[in-house]
Coordinates of C-alpha atoms in Angstrom, one line a residue:
Chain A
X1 CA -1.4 -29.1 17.8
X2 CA -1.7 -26.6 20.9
X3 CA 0.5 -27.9 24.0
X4 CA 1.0 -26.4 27.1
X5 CA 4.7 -24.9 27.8
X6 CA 6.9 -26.6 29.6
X7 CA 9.9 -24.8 29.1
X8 CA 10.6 -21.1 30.2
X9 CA 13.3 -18.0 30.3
X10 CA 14.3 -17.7 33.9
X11 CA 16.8 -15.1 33.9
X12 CA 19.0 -12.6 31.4
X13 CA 22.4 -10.7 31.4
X14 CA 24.1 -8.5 29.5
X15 CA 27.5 -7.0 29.7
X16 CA 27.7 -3.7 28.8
X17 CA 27.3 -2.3 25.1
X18 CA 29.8 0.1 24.1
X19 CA 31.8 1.1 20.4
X20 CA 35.0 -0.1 21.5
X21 CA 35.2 -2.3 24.5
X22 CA 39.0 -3.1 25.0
X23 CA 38.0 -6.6 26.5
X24 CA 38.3 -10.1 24.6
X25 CA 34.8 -11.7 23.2
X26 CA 35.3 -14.7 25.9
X27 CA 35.6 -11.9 28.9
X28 CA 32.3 -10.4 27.5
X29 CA 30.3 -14.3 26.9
X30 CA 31.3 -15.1 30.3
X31 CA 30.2 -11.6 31.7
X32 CA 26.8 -12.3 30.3
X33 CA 26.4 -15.9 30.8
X34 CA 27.4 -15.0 34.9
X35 CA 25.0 -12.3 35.2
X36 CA 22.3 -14.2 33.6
X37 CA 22.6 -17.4 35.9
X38 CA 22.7 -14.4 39.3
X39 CA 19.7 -13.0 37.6
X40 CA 17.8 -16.7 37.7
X41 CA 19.2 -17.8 41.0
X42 CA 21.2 -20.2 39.1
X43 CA 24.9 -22.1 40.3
X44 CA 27.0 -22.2 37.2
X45 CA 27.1 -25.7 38.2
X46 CA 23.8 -25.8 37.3
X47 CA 24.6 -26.0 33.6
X48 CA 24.7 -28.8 31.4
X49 CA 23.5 -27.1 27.7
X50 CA 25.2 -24.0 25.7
X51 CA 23.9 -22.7 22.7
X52 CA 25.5 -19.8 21.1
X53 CA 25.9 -18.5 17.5
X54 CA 28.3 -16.5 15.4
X55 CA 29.3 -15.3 11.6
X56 CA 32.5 -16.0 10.6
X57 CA 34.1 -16.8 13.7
X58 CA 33.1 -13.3 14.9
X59 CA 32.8 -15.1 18.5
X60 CA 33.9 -18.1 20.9
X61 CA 32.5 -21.9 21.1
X62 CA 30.2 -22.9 23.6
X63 CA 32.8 -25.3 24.7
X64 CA 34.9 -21.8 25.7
X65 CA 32.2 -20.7 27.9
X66 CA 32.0 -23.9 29.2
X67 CA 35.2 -24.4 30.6
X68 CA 34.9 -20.4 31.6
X69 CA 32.1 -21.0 33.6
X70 CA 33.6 -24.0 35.0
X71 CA 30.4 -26.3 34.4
X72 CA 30.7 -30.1 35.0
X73 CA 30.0 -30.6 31.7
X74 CA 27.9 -30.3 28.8
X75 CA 24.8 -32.3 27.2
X76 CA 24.1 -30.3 25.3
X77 CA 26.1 -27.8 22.9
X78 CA 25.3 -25.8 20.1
X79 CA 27.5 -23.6 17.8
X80 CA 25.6 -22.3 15.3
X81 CA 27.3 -20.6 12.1
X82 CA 24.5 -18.3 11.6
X83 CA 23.5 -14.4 12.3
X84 CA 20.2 -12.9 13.4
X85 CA 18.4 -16.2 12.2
X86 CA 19.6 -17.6 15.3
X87 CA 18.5 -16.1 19.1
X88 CA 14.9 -17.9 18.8
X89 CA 15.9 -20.7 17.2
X90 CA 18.5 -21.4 19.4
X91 CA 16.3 -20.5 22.4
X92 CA 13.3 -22.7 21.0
X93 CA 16.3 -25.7 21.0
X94 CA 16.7 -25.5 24.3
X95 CA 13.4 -25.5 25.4
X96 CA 13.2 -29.0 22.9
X97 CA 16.3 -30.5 24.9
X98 CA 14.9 -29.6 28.0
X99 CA 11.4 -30.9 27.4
X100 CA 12.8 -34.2 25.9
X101 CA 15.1 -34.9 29.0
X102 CA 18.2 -34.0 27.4
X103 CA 19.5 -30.6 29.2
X104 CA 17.8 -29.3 32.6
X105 CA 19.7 -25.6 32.2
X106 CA 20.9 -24.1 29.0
X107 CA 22.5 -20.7 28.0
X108 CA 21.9 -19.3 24.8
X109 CA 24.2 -16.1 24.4
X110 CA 25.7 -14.1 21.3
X111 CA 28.8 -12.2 22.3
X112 CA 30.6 -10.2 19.7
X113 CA 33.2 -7.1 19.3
X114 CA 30.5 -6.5 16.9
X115 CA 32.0 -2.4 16.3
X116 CA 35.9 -2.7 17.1
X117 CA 36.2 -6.3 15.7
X118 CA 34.8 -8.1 12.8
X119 CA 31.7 -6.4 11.1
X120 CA 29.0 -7.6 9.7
X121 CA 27.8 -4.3 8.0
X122 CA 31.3 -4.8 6.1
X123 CA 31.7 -8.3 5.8
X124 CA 32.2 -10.4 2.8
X125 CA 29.9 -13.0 3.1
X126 CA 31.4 -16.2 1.6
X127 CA 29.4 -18.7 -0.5
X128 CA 28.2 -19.7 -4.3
X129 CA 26.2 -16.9 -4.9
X130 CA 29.6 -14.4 -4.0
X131 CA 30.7 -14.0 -7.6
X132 CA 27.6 -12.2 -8.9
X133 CA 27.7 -9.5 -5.5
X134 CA 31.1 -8.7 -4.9
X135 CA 32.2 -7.6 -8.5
X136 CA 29.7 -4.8 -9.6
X137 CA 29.6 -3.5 -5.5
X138 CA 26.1 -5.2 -4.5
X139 CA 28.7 -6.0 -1.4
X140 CA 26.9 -5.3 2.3
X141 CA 24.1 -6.6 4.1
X142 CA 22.4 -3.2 4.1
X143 CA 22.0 -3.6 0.5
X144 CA 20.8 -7.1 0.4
X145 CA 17.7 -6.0 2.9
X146 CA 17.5 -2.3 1.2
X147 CA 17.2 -4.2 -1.8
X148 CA 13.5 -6.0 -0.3
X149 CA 12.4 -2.6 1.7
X150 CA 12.3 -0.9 -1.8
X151 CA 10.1 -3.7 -3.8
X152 CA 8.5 -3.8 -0.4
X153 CA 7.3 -0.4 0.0
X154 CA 6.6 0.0 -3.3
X155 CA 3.7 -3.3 -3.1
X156 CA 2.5 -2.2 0.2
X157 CA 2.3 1.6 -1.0
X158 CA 4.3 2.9 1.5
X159 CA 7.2 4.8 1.9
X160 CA 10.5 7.1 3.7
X161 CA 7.5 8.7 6.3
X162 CA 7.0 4.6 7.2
X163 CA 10.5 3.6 7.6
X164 CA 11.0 6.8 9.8
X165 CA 8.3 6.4 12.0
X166 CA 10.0 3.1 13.1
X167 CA 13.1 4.8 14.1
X168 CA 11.7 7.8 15.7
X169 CA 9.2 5.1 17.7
X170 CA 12.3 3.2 18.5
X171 CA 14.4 5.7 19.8
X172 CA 11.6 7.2 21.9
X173 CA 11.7 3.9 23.7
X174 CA 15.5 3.9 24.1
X175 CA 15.3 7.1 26.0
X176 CA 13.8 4.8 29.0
X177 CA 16.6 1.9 28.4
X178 CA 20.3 2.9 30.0
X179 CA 21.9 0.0 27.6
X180 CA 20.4 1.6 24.4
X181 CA 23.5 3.4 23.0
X182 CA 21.2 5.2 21.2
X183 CA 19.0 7.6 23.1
X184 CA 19.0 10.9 21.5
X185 CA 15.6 12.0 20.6
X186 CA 14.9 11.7 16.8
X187 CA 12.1 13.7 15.1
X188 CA 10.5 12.3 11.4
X189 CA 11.7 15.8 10.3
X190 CA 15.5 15.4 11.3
X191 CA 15.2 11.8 9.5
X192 CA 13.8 12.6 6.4
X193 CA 16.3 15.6 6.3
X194 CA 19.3 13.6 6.6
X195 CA 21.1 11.8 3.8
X196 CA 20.3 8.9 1.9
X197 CA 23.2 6.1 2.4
X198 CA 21.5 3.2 0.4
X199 CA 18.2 4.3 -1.3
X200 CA 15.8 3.4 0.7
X201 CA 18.1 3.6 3.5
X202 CA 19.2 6.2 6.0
X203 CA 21.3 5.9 8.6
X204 CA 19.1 6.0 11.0
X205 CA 17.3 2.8 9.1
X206 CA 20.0 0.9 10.3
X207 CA 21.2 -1.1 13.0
X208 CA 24.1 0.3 15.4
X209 CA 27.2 -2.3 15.6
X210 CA 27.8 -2.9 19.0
X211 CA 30.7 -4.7 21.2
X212 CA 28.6 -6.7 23.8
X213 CA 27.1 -9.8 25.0
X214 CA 23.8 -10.8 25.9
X215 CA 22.7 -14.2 27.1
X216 CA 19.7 -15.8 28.5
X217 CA 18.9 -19.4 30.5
X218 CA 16.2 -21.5 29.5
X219 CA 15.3 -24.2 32.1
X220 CA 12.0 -26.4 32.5
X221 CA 8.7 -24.6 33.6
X222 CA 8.7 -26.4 36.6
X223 CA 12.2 -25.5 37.7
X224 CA 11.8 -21.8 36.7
X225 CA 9.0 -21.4 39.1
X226 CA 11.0 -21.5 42.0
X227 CA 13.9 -19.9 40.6
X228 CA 14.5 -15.7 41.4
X229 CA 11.7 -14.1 39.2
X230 CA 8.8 -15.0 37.4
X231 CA 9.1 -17.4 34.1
X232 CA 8.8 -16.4 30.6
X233 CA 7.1 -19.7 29.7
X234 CA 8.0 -20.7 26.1
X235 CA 4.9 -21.3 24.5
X236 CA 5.8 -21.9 20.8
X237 CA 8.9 -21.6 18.5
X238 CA 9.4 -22.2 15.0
X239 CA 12.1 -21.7 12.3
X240 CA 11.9 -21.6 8.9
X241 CA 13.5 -21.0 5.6
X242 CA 11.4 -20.2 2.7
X243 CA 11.4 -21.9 -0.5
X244 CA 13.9 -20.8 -3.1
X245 CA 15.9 -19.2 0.4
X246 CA 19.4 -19.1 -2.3
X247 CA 22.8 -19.9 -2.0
X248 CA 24.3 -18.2 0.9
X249 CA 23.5 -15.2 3.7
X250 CA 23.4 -12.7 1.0
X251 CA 21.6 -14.8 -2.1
X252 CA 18.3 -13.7 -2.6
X253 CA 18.1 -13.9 -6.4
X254 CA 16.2 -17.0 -6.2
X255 CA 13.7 -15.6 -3.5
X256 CA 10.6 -15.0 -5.5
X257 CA 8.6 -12.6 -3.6
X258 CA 11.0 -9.5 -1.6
X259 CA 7.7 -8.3 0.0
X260 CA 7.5 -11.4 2.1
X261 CA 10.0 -12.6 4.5
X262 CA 10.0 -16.0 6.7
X263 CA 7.7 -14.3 9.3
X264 CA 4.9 -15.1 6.8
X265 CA 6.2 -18.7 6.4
X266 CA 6.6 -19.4 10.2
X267 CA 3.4 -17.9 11.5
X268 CA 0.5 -20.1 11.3
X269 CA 2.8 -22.6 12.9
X270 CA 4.0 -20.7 15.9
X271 CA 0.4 -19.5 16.6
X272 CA -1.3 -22.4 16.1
X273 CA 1.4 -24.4 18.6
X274 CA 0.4 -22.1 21.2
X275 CA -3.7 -21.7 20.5
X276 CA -3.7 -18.4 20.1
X277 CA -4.4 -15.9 17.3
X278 CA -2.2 -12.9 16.4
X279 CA -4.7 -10.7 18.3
X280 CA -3.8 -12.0 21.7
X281 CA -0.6 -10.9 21.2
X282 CA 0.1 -7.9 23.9
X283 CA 4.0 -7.0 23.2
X284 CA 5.9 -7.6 19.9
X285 CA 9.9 -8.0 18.8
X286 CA 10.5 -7.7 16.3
X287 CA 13.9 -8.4 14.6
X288 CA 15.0 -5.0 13.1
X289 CA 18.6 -5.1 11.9
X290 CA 16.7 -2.0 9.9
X291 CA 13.7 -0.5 9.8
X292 CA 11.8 -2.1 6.9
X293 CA 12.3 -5.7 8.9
X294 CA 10.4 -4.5 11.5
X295 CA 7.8 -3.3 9.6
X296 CA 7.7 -6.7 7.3
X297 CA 7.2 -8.2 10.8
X298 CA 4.6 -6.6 11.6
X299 CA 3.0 -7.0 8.4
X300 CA 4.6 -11.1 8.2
X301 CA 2.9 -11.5 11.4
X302 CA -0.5 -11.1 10.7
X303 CA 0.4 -7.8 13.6
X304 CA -0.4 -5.7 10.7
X305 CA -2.2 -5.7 7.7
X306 CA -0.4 -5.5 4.4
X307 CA 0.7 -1.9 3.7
X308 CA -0.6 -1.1 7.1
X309 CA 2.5 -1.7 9.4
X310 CA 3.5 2.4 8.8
X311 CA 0.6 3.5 9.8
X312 CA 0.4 1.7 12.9
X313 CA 4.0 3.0 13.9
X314 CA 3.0 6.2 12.4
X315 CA 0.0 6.7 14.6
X316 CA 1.7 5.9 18.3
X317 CA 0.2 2.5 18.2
X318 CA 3.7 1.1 19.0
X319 CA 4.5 2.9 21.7
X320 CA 3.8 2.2 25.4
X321 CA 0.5 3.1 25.5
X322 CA -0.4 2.2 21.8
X323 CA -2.3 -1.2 21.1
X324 CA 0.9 -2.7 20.5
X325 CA 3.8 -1.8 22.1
X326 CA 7.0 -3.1 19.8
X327 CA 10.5 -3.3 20.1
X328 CA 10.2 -1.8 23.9
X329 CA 14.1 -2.2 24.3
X330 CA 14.5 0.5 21.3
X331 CA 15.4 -2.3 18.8
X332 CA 18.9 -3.7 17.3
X333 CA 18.5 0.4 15.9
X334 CA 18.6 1.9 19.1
X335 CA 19.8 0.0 22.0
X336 CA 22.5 -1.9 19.5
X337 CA 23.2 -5.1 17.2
X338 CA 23.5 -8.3 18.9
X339 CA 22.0 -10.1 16.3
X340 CA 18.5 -10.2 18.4
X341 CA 19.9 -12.0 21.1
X342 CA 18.9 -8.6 23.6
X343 CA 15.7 -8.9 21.4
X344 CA 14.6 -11.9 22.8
X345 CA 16.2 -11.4 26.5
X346 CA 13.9 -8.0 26.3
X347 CA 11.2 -10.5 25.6
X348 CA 11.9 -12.5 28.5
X349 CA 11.8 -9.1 30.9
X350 CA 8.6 -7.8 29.2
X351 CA 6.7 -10.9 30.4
X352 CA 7.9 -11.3 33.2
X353 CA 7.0 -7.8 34.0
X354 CA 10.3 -6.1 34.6
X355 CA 10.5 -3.4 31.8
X356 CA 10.8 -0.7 34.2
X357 CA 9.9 2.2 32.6
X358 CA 8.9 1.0 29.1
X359 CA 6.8 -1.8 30.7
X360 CA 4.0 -2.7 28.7
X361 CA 0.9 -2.9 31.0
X362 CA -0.4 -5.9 29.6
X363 CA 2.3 -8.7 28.6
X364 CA 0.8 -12.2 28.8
X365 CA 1.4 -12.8 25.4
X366 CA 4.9 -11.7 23.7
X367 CA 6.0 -12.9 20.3
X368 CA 9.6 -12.4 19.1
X369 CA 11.5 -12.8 16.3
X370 CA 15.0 -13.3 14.6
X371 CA 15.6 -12.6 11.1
X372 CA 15.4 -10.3 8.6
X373 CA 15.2 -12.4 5.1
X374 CA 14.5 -15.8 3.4
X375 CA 15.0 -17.7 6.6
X376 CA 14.5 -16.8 10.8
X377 CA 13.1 -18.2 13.7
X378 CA 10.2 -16.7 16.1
X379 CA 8.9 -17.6 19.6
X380 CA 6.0 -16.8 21.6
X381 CA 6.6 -16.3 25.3
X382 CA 3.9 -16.5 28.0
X383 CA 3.4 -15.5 31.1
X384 CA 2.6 -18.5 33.8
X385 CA -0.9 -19.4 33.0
Chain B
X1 CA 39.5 -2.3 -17.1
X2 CA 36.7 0.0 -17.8
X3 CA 37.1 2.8 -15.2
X4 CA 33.5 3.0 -14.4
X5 CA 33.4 -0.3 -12.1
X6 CA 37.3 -1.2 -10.9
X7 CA 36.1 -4.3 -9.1
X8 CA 37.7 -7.6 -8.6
X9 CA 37.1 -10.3 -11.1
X10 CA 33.8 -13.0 -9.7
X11 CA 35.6 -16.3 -8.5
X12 CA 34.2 -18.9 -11.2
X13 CA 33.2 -21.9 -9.5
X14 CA 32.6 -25.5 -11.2
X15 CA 29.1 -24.8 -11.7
X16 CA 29.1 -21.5 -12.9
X17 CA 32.0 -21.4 -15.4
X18 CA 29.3 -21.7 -18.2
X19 CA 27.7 -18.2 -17.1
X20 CA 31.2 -16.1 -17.1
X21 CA 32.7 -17.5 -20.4
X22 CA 29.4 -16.5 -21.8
X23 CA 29.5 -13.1 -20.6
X24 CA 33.2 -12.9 -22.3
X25 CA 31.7 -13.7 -26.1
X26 CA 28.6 -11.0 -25.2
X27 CA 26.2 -13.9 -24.5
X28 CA 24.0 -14.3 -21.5
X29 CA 23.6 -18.3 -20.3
X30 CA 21.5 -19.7 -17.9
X31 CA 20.5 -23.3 -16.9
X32 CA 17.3 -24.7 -18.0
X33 CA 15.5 -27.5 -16.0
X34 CA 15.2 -30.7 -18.7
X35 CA 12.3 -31.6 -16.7
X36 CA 10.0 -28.1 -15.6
X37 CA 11.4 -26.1 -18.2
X38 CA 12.4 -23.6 -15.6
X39 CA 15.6 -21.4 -16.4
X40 CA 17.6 -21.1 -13.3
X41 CA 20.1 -18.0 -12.1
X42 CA 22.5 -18.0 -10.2
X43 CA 24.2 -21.8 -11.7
X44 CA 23.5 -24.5 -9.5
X45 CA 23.8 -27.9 -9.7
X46 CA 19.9 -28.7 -10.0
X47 CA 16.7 -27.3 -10.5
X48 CA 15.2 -25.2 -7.5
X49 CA 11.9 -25.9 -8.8
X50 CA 11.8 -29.5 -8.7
X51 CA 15.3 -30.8 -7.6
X52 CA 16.4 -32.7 -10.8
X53 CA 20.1 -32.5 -11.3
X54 CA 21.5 -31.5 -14.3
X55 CA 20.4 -29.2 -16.4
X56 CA 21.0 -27.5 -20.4
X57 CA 22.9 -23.9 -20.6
X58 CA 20.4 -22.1 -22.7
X59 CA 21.0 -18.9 -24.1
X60 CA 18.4 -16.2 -23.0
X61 CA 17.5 -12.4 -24.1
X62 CA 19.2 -10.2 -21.9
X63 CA 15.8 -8.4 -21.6
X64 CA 13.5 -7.7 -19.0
X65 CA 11.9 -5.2 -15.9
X66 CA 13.5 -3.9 -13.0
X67 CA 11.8 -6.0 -10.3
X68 CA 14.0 -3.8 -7.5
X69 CA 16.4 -1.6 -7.0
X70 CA 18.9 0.1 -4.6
X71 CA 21.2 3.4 -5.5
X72 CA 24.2 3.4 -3.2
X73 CA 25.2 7.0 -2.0
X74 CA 28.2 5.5 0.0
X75 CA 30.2 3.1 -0.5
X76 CA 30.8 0.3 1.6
X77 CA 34.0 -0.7 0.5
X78 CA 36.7 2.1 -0.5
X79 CA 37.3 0.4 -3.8
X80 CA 33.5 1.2 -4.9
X81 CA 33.9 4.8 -3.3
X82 CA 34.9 7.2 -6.4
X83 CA 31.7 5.4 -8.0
X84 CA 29.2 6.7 -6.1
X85 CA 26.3 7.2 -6.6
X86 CA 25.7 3.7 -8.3
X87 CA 22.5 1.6 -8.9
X88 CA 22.1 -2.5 -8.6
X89 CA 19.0 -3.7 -10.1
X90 CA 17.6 -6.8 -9.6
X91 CA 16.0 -8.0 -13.1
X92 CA 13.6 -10.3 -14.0
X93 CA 14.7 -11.2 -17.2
X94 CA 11.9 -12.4 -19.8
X95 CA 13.3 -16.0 -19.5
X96 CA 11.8 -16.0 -15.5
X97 CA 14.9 -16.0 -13.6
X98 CA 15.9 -13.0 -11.8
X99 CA 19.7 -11.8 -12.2
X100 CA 21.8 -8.6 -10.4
X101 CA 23.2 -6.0 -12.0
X102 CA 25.0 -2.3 -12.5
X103 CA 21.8 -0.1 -14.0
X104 CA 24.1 2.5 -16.2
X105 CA 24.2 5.8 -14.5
X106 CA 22.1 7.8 -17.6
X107 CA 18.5 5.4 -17.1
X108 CA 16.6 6.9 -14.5
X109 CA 15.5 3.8 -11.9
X110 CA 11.8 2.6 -11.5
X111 CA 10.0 -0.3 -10.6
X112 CA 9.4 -3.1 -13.3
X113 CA 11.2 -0.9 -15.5
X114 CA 11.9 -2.2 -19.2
X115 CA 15.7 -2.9 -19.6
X116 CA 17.6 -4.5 -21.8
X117 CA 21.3 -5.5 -21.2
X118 CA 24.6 -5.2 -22.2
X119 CA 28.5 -6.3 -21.8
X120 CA 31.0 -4.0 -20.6
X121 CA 34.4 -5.7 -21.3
X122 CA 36.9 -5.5 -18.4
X123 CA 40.3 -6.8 -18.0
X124 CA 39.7 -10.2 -17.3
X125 CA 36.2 -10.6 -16.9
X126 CA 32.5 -8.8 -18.5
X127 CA 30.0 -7.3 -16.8
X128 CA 26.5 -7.4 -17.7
X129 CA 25.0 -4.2 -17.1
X130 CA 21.4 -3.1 -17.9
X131 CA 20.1 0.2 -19.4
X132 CA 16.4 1.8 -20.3
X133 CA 14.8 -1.1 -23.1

């Protein structure tokens, strides 16, 4: 099953993240598309595949980008009508067409007015399984994952001192990130003292929404190794959806087990793909549209063992000089909610050794993932070996 | 309309018709699986078990434990804000399928907690709701 990589990140850009940014989605794609192609080395012309993903028609068509960037044309073009299931997913697509001959340089981006626009934290997510939510008030995403942190902490015997510590570890590491919009210290004092919004939940369990754009190119191993900077060599991917995974985004009544998530589903597969064991792994990210997904990750991952997750965060061994730094970029909680997208372009700078600050010293092995429920996608990125 | 919960009505589709005219006459229906046996919630079109079509609406105690919970402090949507707080429960009833639901404000929440349901008439649609068994 193990096969060597021949597919890499070669570059990542951002524009910037901010509460209200005055600029159209497009402006922001195309900002982040651009500055990842100048980080790679890459000619727009360059270009032939775009992969993007959006909820609700919260953002713009590859084809938009497209003709933005002024490519040639496209061979490849994905719109995906999906949310933080996506980044990986998308990313482990275009490594697929590029191995199999069908792109040679794709984008994968998620741009969004994610705070002044549309938001997901509010939305009404359409679907069969609407009817039984929207009426009694069981009507955001934060209840739909608040709703498998409490059966999950109560299984795994943890609790509020667990789903802190992720928050406080987070924001430590967005103090070294000038994106983060989040960078305040937090202490596990000030959380527990503040108020409860959705029991388990605080608001510092949460996700900040975020106006931005993040995108990063994926081009073949060989190509990416004479391109600007070092490769993040895709090793593995995998998506998955779990069985029972319900009728829409927010359906989970089907799900059987809300302790469990897809990371338990997808992980044999994704290590296995790459011959290696959860052990190698050096630096984690981990999808955390709120605390407890993190920890789930951890735990879904075979990072952690079950009920152990807390204590690992609890005890600094997430940090930078812990045995497993995660979430070095401060998280979807701390440096801000594009879907995991700037999850996976952190990744990408991790292994290729440019995390500044919050670089982990050892980074060969980095897995990432994207989701937060019945379905998600993970990938395992390598340095050049 | 019961001032307690002054939400819309659910959108009936096709396939779950069966489940709100229940709730109307006080009676909770799910499907049931001729094949596995399995009772199914939400309605769907087939079994998520096993993938046969069809199915027989079965009536079903409203009866069962608390398999989780959430209690919203605030509201997400103005509409729900003079409720606050509120709790949803997610219940596995004693038939095996799992439904969602108001916990009335007077039982105090647990895990796998005993409940029993039952039907709060609104203005054009009930509400199952669950209380302490």
């Amino acid at each position: 099953m193990t096969r060597p990589a021949r597919a890499a990140v070669a570059g990542v850009g951002y524009s910037p993240l901010t509460r209200r940014s005055g600029r159209s989605v497009l402006t922001q794609a195309l900002e982040a598309c651009r500055a990842a192609l100048d980080d790679a080395g890459l000619e727009a012309s360059a270009v032939d595949g775009i992969a993007s993903f959006m909820l609700l028609h919260d953002s713009v068509p590859a084809q938009a980008v497209a003709t933005g960037l002024a490519v040639p044309g496209l061979r490849f073009a994905v719109d995906a009508q999906l949310g933080g299931q996506a980044p990986c997913y998308l990313v482990g697509l275009a490594a697929a067409a590029v191995e199999g001959g069908h792109a040679d340089a794709v984008l994968v981006f998620r741009a969004l007015n994610g705070r002044s626009g549309a938001r997901v934290g509010t939305m009404a997510f359409p679907g069969p399984g609407a009817q039984y939510r929207y009426p009694i008030g069981y009507d955001a995403y934060l209840m739909y994952v608040a709703m498998w942190a409490q059966r999950f902490l109560l299984e795994t015997g943890q609790g509020p001192e667990d789903l802190g510590a992720v928050a406080v570890a987070q924001r430590g590491w967005a103090a070294d990130n000038a994106r983060a919009v989040k960078r305040q210290p937090l202490s596990l004092d000030e959380y527990l003292a503040s108020p409860l919004v959705v029991d388990p939940f605080r608001a510092d369990d949460c996700t900040t929404e975020v106006d931005g754009a993040c995108a990063v190119l994926v081009t073949s191993l060989e190509r990416a190794r004479d391109l600007r900077h070092p490769p993040a060599s895709v090793a593995s991917w995998a998506y998955r959806a779990g069985p029972r995974s319900g009728l829409d985004i927010g359906d989970h009544l089907l799900w059987r087990d809300y302790t469990r998530n897809y990371t338990t589903y997808l992980r044999d597969e994704l290590f296995a793909r790459a011959g290696v064991v959860p052990a190698d792994v050096e630096v984690a990210e981990i999808y955390d549209c709120f605390t407890s997904t993190a920890l789930m990750g951890l735990e879904g991952l075979g990072l952690a063992g079950r009920g152990e997750s807390g204590g690992l965060v609890r005890s600094g061994g997430t940090a930078l000089e812990g045995r497993l730094p995660v979430n070095t970029h401060g998280g979807l909680l701390a440096e801000g909610y594009l879907h995991g997208m700037n999850t996976v372009a952190e990744a990408a700078l991790q292994v290729q050794g440019r995390g500044g600050p919050r670089q982990a010293p050892r980074h060969d092995v980095c897995v990432v993932t994207s989701g937060a429920l019945m379905d998600g996608s993970a990938l395992l990125l390598t340095t050049d070996r | 309309m019961s001032p307690e919960v002054a939400s819309a009505a659910p959108e009936a589709d096709a396939d779950s018709q069966f489940y709100w005219d229940g709730l109307r006459r006080h009676q909770l229906l799910v499907q049931q699986c001729a094949r596995c046996g399995e009772h199914r919630f939400p309605a769907l079109p087939a079994c998520p078990a096993c993938g046969t079509p069809g199915g027989t609406v079965v009536e079903v105690d409203a009866r069962g434990c608390v398999y989780s919970w959430i209690v919203v402090h605030r509201a997400l949507v103005d509409r729900f804000a003079d409720q606050v707080p509120y709790t949803i429960v997610v219940v596995e009833l004693e038939a095996g399928c799992r439904v969602v639901a108001r916990l009335d404000p007077a039982t105090a929440v647990a895990g796998d907690l005993p409940v029993l349901g039952h039907y709060v008439d609104h203005g054009d649609w009930t509400e199952l709701r669950f209380r302490a068994a």
